[in-house]
Each structure stands twice: as structure tokens, then as C-alpha cells.
XYZ file of C-alpha atoms in Angstrom:
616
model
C 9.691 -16.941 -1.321
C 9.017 -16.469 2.410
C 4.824 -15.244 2.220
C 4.683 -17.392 -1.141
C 1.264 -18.999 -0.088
C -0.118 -15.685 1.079
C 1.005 -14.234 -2.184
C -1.302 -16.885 -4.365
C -4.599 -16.643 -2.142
C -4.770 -12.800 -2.531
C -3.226 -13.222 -6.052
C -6.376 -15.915 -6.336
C -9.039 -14.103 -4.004
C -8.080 -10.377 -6.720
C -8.990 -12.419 -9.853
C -5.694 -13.516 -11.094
C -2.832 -11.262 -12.729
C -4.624 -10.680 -15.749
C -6.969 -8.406 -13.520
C -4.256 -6.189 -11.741
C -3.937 -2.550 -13.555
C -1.477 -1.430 -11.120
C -0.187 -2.661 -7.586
C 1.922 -0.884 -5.339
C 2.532 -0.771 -1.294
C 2.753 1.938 0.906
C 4.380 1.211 4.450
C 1.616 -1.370 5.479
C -1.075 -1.551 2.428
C -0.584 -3.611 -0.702
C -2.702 -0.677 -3.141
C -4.177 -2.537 -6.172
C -6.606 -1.356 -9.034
C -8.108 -3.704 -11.153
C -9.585 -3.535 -14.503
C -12.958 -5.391 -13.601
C -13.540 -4.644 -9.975
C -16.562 -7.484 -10.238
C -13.455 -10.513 -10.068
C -12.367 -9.387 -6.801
C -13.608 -11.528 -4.046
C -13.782 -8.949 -1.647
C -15.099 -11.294 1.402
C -12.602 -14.151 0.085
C -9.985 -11.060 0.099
C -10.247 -10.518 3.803
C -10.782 -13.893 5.332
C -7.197 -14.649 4.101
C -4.764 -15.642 6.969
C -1.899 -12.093 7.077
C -4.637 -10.003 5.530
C -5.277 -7.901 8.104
C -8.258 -5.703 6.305
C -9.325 -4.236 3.064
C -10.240 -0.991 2.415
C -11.437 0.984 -0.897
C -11.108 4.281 -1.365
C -10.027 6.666 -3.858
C -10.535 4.168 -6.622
C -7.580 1.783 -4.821
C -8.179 -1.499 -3.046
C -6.132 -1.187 -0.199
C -4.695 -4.749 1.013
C -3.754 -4.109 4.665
C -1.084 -6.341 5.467
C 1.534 -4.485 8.238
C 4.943 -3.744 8.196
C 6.285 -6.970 6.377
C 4.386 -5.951 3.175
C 7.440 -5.333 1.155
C 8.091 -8.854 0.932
C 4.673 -9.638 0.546
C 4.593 -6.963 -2.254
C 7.624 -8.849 -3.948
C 6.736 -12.719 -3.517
C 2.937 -11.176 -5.668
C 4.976 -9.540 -7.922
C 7.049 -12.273 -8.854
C 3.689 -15.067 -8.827
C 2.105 -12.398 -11.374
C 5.671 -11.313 -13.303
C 5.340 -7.907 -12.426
C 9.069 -6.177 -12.345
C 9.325 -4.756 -8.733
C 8.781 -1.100 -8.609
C 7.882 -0.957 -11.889
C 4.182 0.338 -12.291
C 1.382 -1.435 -14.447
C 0.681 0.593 -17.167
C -2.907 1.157 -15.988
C -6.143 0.661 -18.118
C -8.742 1.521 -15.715
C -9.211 5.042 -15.945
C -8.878 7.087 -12.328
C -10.823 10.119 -11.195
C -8.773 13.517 -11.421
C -8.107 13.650 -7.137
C -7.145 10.124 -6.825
C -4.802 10.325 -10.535
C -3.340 13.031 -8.766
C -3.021 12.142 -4.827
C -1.730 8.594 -6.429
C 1.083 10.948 -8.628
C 2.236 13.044 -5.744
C 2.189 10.574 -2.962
C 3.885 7.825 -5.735
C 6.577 10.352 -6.378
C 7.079 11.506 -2.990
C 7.612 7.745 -0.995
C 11.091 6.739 -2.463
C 12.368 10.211 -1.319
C 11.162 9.736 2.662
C 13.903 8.180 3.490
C 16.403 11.358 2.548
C 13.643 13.169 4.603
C 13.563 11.182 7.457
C 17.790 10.860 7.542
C 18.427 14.531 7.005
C 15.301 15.710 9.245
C 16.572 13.561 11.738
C 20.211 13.899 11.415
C 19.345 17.948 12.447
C 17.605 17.058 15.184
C 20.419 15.644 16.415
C 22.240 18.569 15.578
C 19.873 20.818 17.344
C 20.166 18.823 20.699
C 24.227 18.836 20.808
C 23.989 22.623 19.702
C 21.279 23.126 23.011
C 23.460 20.952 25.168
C 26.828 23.372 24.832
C 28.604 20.486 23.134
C 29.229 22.352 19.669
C 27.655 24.422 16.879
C 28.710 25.395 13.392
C 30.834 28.061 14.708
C 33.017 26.068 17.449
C 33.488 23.427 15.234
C 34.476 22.106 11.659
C 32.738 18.456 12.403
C 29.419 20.067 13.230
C 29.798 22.675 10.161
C 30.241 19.591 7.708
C 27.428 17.191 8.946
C 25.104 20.567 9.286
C 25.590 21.636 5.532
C 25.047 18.085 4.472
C 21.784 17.193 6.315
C 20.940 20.881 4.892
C 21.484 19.864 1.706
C 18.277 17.054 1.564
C 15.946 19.591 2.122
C 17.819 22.553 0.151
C 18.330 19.910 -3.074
C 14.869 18.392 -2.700
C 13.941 19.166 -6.350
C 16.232 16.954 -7.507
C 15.661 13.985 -5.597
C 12.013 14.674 -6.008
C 12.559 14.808 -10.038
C 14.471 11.251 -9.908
C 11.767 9.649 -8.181
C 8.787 11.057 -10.299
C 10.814 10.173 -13.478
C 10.732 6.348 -12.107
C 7.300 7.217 -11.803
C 6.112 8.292 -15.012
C 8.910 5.745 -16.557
C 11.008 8.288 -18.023
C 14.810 9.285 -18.071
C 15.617 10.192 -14.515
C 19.073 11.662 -15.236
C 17.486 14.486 -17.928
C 14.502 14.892 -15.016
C 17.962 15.175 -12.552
C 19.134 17.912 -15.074
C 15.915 19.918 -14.746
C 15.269 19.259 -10.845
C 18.892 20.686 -10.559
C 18.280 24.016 -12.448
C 15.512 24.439 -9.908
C 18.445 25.155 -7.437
C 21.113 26.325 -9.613
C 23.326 28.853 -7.975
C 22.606 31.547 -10.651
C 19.023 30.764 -10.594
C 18.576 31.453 -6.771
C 20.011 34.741 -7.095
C 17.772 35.946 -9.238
C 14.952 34.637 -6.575
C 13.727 37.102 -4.266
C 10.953 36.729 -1.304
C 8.672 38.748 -3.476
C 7.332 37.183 -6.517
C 8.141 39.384 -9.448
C 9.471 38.975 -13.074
C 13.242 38.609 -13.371
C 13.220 38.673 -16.792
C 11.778 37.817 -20.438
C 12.269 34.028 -22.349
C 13.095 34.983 -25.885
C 12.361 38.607 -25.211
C 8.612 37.820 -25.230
C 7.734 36.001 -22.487
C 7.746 36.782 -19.017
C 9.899 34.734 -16.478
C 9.023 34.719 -12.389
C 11.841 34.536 -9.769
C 10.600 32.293 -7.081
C 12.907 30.184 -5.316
C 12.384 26.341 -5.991
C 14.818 25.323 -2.880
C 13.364 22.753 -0.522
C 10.172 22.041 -2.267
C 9.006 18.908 -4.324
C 5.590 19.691 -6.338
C 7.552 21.959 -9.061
C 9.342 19.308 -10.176
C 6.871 16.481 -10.260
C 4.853 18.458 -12.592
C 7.956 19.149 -14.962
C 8.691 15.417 -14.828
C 5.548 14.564 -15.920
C 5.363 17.025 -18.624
C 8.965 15.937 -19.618
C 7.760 12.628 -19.909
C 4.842 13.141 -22.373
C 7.905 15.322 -24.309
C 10.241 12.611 -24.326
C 8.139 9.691 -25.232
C 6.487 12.137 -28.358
C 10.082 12.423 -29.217
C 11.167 8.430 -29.238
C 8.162 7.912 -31.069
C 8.494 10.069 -34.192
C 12.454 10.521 -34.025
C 14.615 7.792 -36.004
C 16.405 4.878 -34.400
C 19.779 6.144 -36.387
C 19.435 9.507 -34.396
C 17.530 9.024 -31.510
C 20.422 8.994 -28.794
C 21.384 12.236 -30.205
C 17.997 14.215 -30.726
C 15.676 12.937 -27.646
C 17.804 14.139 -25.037
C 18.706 17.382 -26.448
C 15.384 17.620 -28.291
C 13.830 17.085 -24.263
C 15.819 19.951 -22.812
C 14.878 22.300 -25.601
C 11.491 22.102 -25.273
C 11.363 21.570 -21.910
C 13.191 24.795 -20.085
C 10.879 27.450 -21.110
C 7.925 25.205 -20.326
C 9.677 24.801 -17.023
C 10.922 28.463 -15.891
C 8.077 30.066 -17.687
C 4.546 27.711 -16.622
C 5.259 24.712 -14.894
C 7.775 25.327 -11.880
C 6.170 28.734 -11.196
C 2.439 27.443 -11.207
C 3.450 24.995 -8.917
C 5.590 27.298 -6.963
C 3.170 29.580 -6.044
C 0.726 26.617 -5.117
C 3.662 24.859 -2.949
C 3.840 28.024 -1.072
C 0.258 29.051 -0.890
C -0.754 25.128 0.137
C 2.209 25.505 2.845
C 0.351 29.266 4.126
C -3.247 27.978 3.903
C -2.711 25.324 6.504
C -0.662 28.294 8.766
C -3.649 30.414 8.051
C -6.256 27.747 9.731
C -3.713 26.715 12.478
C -3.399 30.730 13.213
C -7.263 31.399 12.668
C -8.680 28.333 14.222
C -5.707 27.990 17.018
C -5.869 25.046 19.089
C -9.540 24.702 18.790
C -8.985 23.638 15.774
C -6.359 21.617 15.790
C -8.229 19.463 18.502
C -11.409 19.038 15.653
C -8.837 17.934 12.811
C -6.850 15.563 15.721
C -10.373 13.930 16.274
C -11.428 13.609 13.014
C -8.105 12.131 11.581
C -7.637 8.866 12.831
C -10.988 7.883 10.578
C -9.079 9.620 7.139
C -6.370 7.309 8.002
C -8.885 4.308 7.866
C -9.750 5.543 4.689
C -6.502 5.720 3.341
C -6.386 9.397 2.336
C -3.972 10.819 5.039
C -0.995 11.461 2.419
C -2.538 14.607 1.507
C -1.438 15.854 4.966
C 1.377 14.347 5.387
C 2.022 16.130 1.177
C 1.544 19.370 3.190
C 3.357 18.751 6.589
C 6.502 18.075 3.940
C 6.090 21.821 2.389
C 5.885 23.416 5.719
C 7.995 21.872 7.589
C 10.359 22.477 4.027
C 9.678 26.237 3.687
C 9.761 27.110 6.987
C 11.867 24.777 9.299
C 8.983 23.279 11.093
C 5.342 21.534 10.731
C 3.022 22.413 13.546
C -0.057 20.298 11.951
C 0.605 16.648 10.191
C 2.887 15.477 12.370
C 0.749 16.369 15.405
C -2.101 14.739 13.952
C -0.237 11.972 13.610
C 1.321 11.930 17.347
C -1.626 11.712 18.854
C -3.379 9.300 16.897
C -0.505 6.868 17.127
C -0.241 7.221 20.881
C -4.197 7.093 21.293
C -4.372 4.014 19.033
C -1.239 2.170 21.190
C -3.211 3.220 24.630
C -6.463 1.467 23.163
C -4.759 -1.474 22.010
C -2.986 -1.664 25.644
C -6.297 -1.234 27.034
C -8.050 -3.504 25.338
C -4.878 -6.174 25.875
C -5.705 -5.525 29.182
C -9.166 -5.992 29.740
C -10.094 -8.414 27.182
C -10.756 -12.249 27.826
C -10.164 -13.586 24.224
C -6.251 -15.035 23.872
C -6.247 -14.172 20.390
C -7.898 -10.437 20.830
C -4.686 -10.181 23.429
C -2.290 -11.097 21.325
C -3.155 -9.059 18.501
C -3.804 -5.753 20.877
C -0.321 -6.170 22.056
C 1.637 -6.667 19.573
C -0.735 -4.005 17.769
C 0.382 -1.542 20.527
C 4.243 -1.859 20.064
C 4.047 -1.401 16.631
C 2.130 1.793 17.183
C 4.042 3.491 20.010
C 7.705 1.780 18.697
C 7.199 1.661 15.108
C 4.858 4.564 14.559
C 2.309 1.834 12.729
C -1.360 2.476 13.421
C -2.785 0.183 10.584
C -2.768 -3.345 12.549
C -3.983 -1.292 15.447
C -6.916 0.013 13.736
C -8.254 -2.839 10.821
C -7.113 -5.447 14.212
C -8.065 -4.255 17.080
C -9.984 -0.057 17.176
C -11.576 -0.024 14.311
C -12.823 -3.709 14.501
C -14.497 -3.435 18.135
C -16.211 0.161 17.290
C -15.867 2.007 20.675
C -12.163 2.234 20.729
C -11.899 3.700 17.985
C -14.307 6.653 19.638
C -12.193 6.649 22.008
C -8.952 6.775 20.023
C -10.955 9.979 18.378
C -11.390 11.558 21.679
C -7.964 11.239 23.217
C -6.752 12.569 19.954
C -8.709 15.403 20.695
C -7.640 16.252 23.890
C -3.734 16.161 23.109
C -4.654 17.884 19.860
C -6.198 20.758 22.302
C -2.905 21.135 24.477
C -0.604 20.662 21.973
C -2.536 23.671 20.070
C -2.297 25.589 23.241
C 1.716 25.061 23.785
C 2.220 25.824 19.480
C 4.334 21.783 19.131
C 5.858 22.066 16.185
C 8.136 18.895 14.363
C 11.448 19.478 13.044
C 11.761 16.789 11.075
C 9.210 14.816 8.809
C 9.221 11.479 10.535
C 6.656 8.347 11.800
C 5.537 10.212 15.164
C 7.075 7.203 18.267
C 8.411 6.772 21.411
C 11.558 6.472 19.662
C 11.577 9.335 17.358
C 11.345 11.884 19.807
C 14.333 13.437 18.520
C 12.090 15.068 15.820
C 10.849 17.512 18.486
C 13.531 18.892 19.456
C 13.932 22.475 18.783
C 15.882 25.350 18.190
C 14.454 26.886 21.633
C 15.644 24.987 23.906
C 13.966 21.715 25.812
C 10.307 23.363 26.016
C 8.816 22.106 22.459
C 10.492 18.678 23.233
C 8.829 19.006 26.982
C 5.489 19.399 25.257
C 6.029 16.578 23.135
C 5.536 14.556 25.656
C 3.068 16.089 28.136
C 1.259 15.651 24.354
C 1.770 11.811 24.037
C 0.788 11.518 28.084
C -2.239 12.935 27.580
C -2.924 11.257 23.915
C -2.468 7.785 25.829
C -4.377 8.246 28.904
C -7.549 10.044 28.010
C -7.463 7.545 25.094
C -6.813 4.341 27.757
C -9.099 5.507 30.302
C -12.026 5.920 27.476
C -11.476 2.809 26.095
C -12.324 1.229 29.701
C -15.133 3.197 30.361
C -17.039 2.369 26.658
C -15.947 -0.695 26.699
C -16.399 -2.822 23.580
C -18.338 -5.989 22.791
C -16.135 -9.314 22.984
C -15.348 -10.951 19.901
C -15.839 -15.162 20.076
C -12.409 -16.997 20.323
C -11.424 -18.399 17.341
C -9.597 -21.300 19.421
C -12.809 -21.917 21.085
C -14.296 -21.990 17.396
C -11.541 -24.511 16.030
C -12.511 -26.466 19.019
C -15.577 -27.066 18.123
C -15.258 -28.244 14.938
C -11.830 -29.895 15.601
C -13.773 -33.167 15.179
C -16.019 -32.688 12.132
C -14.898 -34.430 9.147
C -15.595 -32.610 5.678
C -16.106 -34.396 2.311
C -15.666 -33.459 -1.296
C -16.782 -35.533 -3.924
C -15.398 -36.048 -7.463
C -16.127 -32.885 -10.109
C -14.911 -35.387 -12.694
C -14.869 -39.176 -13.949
C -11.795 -40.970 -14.659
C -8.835 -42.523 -13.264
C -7.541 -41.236 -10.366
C -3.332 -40.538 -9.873
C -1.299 -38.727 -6.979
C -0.497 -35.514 -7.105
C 2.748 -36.106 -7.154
C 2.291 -37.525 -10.325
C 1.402 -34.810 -12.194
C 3.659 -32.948 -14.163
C 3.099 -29.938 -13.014
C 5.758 -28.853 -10.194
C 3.186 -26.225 -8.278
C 0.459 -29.309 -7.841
C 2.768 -32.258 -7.385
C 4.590 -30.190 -4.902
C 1.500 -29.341 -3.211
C 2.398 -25.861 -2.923
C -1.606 -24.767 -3.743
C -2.786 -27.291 -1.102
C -3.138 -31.401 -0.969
C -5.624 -33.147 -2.715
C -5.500 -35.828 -6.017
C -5.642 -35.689 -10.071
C -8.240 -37.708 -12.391
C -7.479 -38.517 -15.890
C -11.103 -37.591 -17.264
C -13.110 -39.510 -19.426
C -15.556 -37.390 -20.357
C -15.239 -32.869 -20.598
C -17.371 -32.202 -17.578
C -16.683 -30.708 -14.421
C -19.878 -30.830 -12.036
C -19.508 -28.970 -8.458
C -18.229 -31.377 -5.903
C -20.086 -30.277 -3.058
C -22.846 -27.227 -2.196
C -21.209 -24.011 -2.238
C -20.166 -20.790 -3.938
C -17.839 -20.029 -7.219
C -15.674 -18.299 -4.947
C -13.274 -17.982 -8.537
C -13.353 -18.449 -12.219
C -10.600 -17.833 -14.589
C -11.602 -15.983 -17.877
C -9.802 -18.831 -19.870
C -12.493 -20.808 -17.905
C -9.896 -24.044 -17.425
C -10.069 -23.380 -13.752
C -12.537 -23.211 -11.035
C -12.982 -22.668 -7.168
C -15.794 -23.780 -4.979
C -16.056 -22.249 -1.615
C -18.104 -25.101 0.411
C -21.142 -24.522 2.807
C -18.634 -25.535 4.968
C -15.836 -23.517 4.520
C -13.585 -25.995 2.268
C -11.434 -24.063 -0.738
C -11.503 -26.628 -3.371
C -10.084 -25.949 -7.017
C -10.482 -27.951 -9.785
C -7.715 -27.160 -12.358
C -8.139 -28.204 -16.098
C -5.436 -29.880 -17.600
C -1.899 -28.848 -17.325
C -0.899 -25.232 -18.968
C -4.298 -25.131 -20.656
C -3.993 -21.208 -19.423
C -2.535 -21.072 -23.025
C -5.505 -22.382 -25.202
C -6.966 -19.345 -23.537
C -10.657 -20.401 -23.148
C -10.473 -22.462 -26.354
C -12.620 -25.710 -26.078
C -14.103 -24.478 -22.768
C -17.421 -23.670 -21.757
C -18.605 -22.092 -18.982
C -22.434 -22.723 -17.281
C -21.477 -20.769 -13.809
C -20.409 -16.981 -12.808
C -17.857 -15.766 -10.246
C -19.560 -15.477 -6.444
C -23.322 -17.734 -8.191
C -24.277 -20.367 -5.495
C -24.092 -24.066 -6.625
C -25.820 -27.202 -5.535
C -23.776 -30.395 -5.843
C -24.018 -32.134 -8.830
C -24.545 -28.912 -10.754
C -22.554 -28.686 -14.111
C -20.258 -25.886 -13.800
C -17.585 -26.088 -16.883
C -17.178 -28.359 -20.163
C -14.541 -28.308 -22.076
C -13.641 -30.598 -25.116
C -11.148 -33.575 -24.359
C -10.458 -34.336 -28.388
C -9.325 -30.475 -29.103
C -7.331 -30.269 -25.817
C -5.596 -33.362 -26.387
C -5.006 -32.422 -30.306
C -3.556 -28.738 -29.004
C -0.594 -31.411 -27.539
C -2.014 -30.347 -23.870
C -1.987 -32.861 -20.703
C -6.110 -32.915 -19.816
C -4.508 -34.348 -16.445
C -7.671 -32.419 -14.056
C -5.984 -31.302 -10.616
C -8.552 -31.013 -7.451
C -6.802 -29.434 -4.120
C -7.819 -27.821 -1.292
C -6.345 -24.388 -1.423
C -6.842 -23.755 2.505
C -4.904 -27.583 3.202
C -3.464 -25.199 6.552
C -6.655 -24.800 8.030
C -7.110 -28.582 8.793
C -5.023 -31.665 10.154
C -5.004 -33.495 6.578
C -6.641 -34.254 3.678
C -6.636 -38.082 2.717
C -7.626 -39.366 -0.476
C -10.814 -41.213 -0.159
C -10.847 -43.445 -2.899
C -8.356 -44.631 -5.773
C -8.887 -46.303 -9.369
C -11.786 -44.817 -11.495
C -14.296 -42.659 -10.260
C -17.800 -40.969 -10.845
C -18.969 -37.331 -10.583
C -20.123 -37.782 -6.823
C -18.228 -40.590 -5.234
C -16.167 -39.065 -2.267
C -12.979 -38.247 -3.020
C -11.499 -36.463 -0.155
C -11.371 -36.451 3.286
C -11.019 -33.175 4.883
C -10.400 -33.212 8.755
């Protein structure tokens, strides 16, 4: 596993596996909930080397790692034996908002790619047509890649129902069936611009023709009810018949729900969510775009930007274009690449350069703000107000001109195809007069506020390059090698170096001064956080995870300060040892990376407070 050590400090530093209710990642966040928020050492959490920040909101703990948290996400997923992409059935109960931001957003991310392809793909289209070079009229190649990068936005329903059916673990091909009557040829022509009935469900019940094409929240909603309905169904249906009646028995109950409550409630709020945001971009004009432009790169800090981007993908689905999210986002990516390029500049600190560099190519190339922000903005204060007001400032031309996107994508340098419009080279003209202005208001603010310089971390390691920690023994006993154990993840020394004792007596007494920086509910496992800085844990016995707190006693709580010497667990050798278990005691240093080596200090028997290790 390539981030396998990353993976087991913020698997340790979130209270184990036991404590996850759900985990997912978004394109730079790991997004956890937990069942006891209290296990999560928060402070732990973020000092992690490849963290780059956490953030809670919205009932999440938002992990931000950057753009390599995919593999991240999978190396904690298989440490915890989660199935990828397969949600935690959750036991912490959410508010309503973040249940339902978390549904739509969840539902929406596996289907961003056919946006982003399709959206694209007509860009492209757009800028051949504008060039003279061909158009669905001239020529058959055009007509067939047009129709088909039509057809992602025209058949979004059913996409959208196959992804919210992975969602809400259901069947996506019976969700398929009922995204797809959404857009069924004789459906559509029943549809008119004016809502009005087109009819009555079993003569009784009156049926709405609006037309589903293009839009997304209609069928998350009938996925979600279809999944209560078809789980109902394989619970009371029997085994002998259950192939035959849940799928049929779905459908049945499911297409007047849809056609007569679901898809039309949702309809009408798709298109009144995609008109309200026209009404305050036509009301407010450029004014207030500017306000929103400076106010959104802090909701993005927060984590609560999908919302927008939920209602940039029904505009910009309904009516061709999105003259608001994608703007927003435009200018606070350039802004947030100018400040890091700024900052780069101006700063003094090797490490602070390194970061706002790198920070500002995946901003302006990748369209990646978070390692800009939680790295560089964000962390030094004043850029950030200045990120806000060159935001503004593009927000208030860009208002002015009307920019509008064409396609939903990351707003770049790159994807500047996305602006390109069906009249002519002025909306992609003002695309970038846009970004100009985002970036230089935003660079020449930066400079004049000015930030307060953060202490070299290099200049830090220097200083302490020569001081020599030591732990002392938690145990007595016999000490072995760690590669003696029998345990492949401590003889390996894949948690960190250190040694094992063969105890003599069930108590484990805190090695050094220091926090309980963790503490395992089966208690057979400890960490101590020293004064210092040293990560030691003290693991008892091998797969004693299993006696699950049987024969252990605990005299300490998670993040309680300790004095050396002070008994933190006790656990009983004779029932260990009679439950067939190796009492084998493991003591590593989980940071090993952070110093030039640990040497064993001493070998043979040992006392609670001789030094064991040598930490340099």
C-alpha cells in the first residue's frame, strides 16, 4: 500500500475502526463521522505528516489531504476492512441539511465525470462550429459526436438513478428502469413548458407533465424511496419467491409514487432552485455576484460549497449555461493561485516556498484550492482577505460582462474550453480578462497586507537535531527483539521501531510524562504522547483485540495527562495466558520517521522505569 503508514496514524489519531460510522472522500477531503466524536484526537489528527488540515462542519470531519486522497482513501479502507465505495451503515444520527447535502452531493460525485466529458466534449464542439470548420449541418462526424455529448445531459436521470442506488445500496438496474422512464420518448411528449395535468393514475389521481430531461434531483428522491420499497419487500417476501416478487413487486409500487409525488415534487423544486439563483443574479446583477465571489472562498473552507456547485449543475442543465457556481469558483481558484505565488515570492521560510508553489499549480492547473487554503491562505490570515477581495473584484466584472460556463467543470488555466460559447469569442474573452483581474488584485493585496512569517521547521529540527529522548520501561520482564514477535505488523516494524518484554507481572505504568494521546476500548493498547513529542505505544499481548477488554483494566482516559510512573492499565496474565493468547507486550515509537533511530537501551530483564529506548 503506497500511504500505508499515513493510513494507520489517522486510522490511530480517529480512534480506531470501531469508531468510523461512515468515511468517504471528495476530490481532496477524506469525510469521516464517528460514533463518539470524544476518541478523535483532533490535535493528534492534524499534526500528522500528509494531513494537510481538518475541518468540521456539517456533522463531517473533513480530513484534508489533496489530490492523492483516493489512494489514501483506499490504503484506510483496507487497514479498517471497509469495502471501497461501499458506505458504513451509519449509527450516528445526522441533522436533516447535512443527511441531505451528504445524499445529493454522495449521489451526484460518481456522475461528474459524464458531466465534465460531455460538458466538455461540446465545448469543443462549440469552438470548431465558431471557427467555420463544421457544424451539425455540414457534417455527419460533427452530427454524431454532438447527439452523443447531448445525450449526458439529456439522459442524466438515469445516470443520476445508478449512482444514488449505489448510494442507498439498492438495485441500480430497477433504479436504471425508473431513471429511464423519466426520459422515455412517450413520456416527453406528453411534457409541455407549462406545468399542467396530462392525465389521471387509476382514474383518480392526478398526473403532472413536466419534463425530467437533463435534471438529477427527481431521481435521487425515487431511488431513495425505491430503496426503503425494496428492502420492505426482501424482508417480508420468501426466499423461494423473492427473485420473482421484489423486482416486480418494486416497480408496482413504485411508478405511481414516482409520476404522481416524487419526480414532480422534485421537478418543480429542480426548476424553481435553477430560477431562484437567475432571479438574484438578475435582481442583484453584478453587485451581487461580487458579495457572493467574496464571501465564497470562506464556504469552501467550511466545506459546504456543493450546494452551489448542486445548483450550477441544474442551470447550467436546464438552460445550457451557469452564470453563478462556476464563476465563484474561477475567481477563487485564480485568487487563491495569485496568493500562493505571492506569498512563494515574498516569503523567507524554504518550507512556506515550497508549499505556496506547488499550492499554486495545483490551483491554477488542477483547479485545487484546498492545499492552497488549509497550507498556505487560510493558515497566514491576510491572504486569505486578500484572496476574498480579488474574488470580489473579478466577481464585479465578470457580473458586468454576464460570463456564463458551458460546461460544469474545475474552473483552470487549462479548462478554458468550458467558456466558450455559442456567441462567438466574447464570453471566452471575458473569461480571461476575469482570471487577470482575479490574480492580480488578489497578488498585489497579498503584498501589501502582508502576513506574519511562520518559524522554519528546518531551523526547528536543527535545533533539536542533537537532543536525545528517553523512554523507560511501562512493563517488567524479559526483554526480546521485535523481530521476534509473532506478530508480522511489529516484527516488521511497520508501526515504528522499538522492543517487546515478556511481562512478569499485569501492569503497564506510563513510561515517561505525557498525554494518553489513545486508548483502545478493549483497553489492551495504549499511546503516550511525551512532553517531548515521542509517540510511544505499548501493545498488550498479541491479538488480545479479541478477548475484547476481558482481563483488562483501565486507570487512565483518552487525552488525561500522566506523570511517569503512573499506572495506566492492568490486565490479568493467568486469564490471558488461559484464553491461549501470546501476553508478548510490544512498545514502539509510532513517529520512528521523525528521528535518526531508536536503539534499544538495555536487554535481559527489566523494571518499570529503567530506560529502554533511545530516541535520537
Amino acid at each position: 500500500m503506497k500511504y500505508e503508514n499515513l493510513a494507520r496514524e489517522i486510522l490511530s489519531a480517529v480512534g480506531g475502526k470501531k469508531n468510523i460510522a461512515s468515511l468517504t472522500h471528495c476530490m481532496t477531503r477524506l469525510r469521516f463521522t464517528f460514533n463518539d466524536n470524544a476518541k478523535v484526537d483532533e490535535q493528534k489528527l492534524e499534526n500528522i505528516e500528509g494531513v494537510v488540515s481538518l475541518v468540521k462542519s456539517g456533522g463531517q470531519y473533513q480530513v484534508v489531504i489533496g489530490t492523492h486522497v483516493h489512494d489514501v482513501y483506499l490504503d484506510v479502507c483496507e487497514l479498517a476492512g471497509i469495502k471501497e465505495d461501499e458506505p458504513i451503515e451509519e449509527k450516528k444520527k445526522k441533522g436533516f441539511v447535512s443527511s441531505l447535502i451528504g445524499a445529493i452531493t454522495g449521489c451526484i460525485g460518481p456522475i461528474i465525470p459524464v458531466l465534465v466529458g460531455c460538458g466538455l466534449g461540446r465545448c469543443i464542439l462549440m469552438i470548431i462550429s465558431m471557427l467555420g470548420l463544421a457544424n451539425a449541418e455540414t457534417s455527419y462526424t460533427y452530427y454524431i459526436f454532438n447527439f452523443v455529448f447531448d445525450a449526458g445531459y439529456y439522459f442524466l436521470p438515469v445516470f443520476t438513478a445508478v449512482a444514488a442506488a449505489k448510494h442507498f445500496k439498492c438495485n441500480p438496474f430497477i433504479a436504471a428502469v425508473l431513471g429511464a422512464a423519466l426520459v422515455h420518448p412517450n413520456w416527453t411528449a406528453t411534457t409541455s413548458p407549462i406545468i399542467q395535468e396530462v392525465g389521471k393514475m387509476f382514474s383518480v389521481i392526478p398526473v403532472f407533465g413536466i419534463s425530467y430531461t437533463s435534471s438529477f434531483l427527481p431521481a435521487i428522491l425515487v431511488t431513495w424511496a425505491m430503496s426503503k420499497v425494496e428492502h420492505g419487500l426482501n424482508k417480508v417476501t420468501p426466499q423461494v419467491v423473492k427473485n420473482l416478487v421484489v423486482p416486480l413487486g418494486t416497480l408496482l409500487i413504485m411508478i405511481p409514487i414516482e409520476f404522481t409525488i416524487l419526480a414532480p415534487l422534485m421537478g418543480i423544486i429542480s426548476i424553481y432552485l435553477g430560477k431562484a439563483l437567475l432571479w438574484c443574479y438578475n435582481t442583484l446583477g453584478m453587485f451581487g455576484l461580487a458579495i457572493l465571489c467574496f464571501v465564497y472562498p470562506w464556504v469552501v473552507t467550511c466545506g459546504m460549497h456543493a450546494p452551489l456547485a448542486v445548483a450550477g449543475m441544474q442551470l447550467l442543465a436546464a438552460n445550457g449555461y451557469d452564470p453563478i457556481s462556476r464563476t465563484l469558483t474561477l475567481t477563487a481558484n485564480m485568487a487563491q493561485g495569485a496568493a500562493c505565488i505571492a506569498v512563494g515570492i515574498k516569503t523567507k521560510n524554504r518550507d512556506l516556498k515550497e508549499t505556496s508553489f506547488s499550492s499554486a499549480v495545483t490551483a491554477l492547473i488542477g483547479g485545487i484550492t484546498e492545499p492552497a487554503i488549509y497550507g498556505v491562505t487560510l493558515k497566514l490570515k491576510k491572504p486569505m482577505i486578500a484572496v476574498s477581495i480579488g474574488s470580489m473584484v473579478a466577481g464585479l466584472y465578470a457580473g458586468f460582462c454576464g460570463l456564463k460556463a458551458y460546461a460544469f467543470m474545475s474552473p483552470s488555466l487549462v479548462n478554458f474550453a468550458m467558456w466558450a460559447g455559442p456567441d462567438g469569442s466574447s464570453n471566452l474573452i471575458n473569461a480571461f480578462v476575469t482570471i487577470a483581474i482575479s490574480m492580480v488584485v488578489t497578488f498585489i493585496m497579498t503584498l501589501v497586507l502582508g502576513w506574519e512569517e511562520p518559524e522554519e521547521k528546518t531551523q526547528i529540527q536543527k535545533k533539536s537535531s542533537n537532543v536525545v529522548n528517553t523512554v523507560s520501561a511501562p512493563v517488567t520482564g524479559k526483554v526480546v527483539a521485535l523481530k521476534d514477535v509473532n506478530d508480522k505488523a511489529f516484527s516488521s516494524e511497520a508501526l515504528g521501531k522499538g522492543v517487546a518484554i515478556i511481562p512478569e507481572e499485569g501492569k503497564v505504568y506510563a513510561p515517561e510524562d505525557g498525554i494518553v494521546s489513545a486508548l483502545f476500548d478493549t483497553k489492551h493498547a495504549i499511546g503516550i504522547t511525551t512532553k517531548d513529542g515521542v509517540e510511544v505505544l505499548i501493545h498488550i499481548g498479541i491479538d488480545t483485540v479479541n478477548l475484547a477488554g476481558k482481563g483488562f483494566t483501565s486507570h487512565v482516559a483518552q487525552n488525561q495527562q500522566v506523570k511517569k510512573g503512573d499506572c495506566l492499565v492492568e490486565f490479568d496474565l493467568d486469564e490471558i495466558k488461559k484464553e491461549n493468547y501470546d501476553t508478548t507486550t510490544m512498545v514502539v515509537i509510532t513517529n520512528t520517521s521523525n528521528y535518526l533511530e531508536v536503539i534499544p537501551t538495555k536487554e535481559g530483564k527489566v523494571q518499570t522505569g529503567d530506560a529502554l529506548l533511545t530516541v535520537m
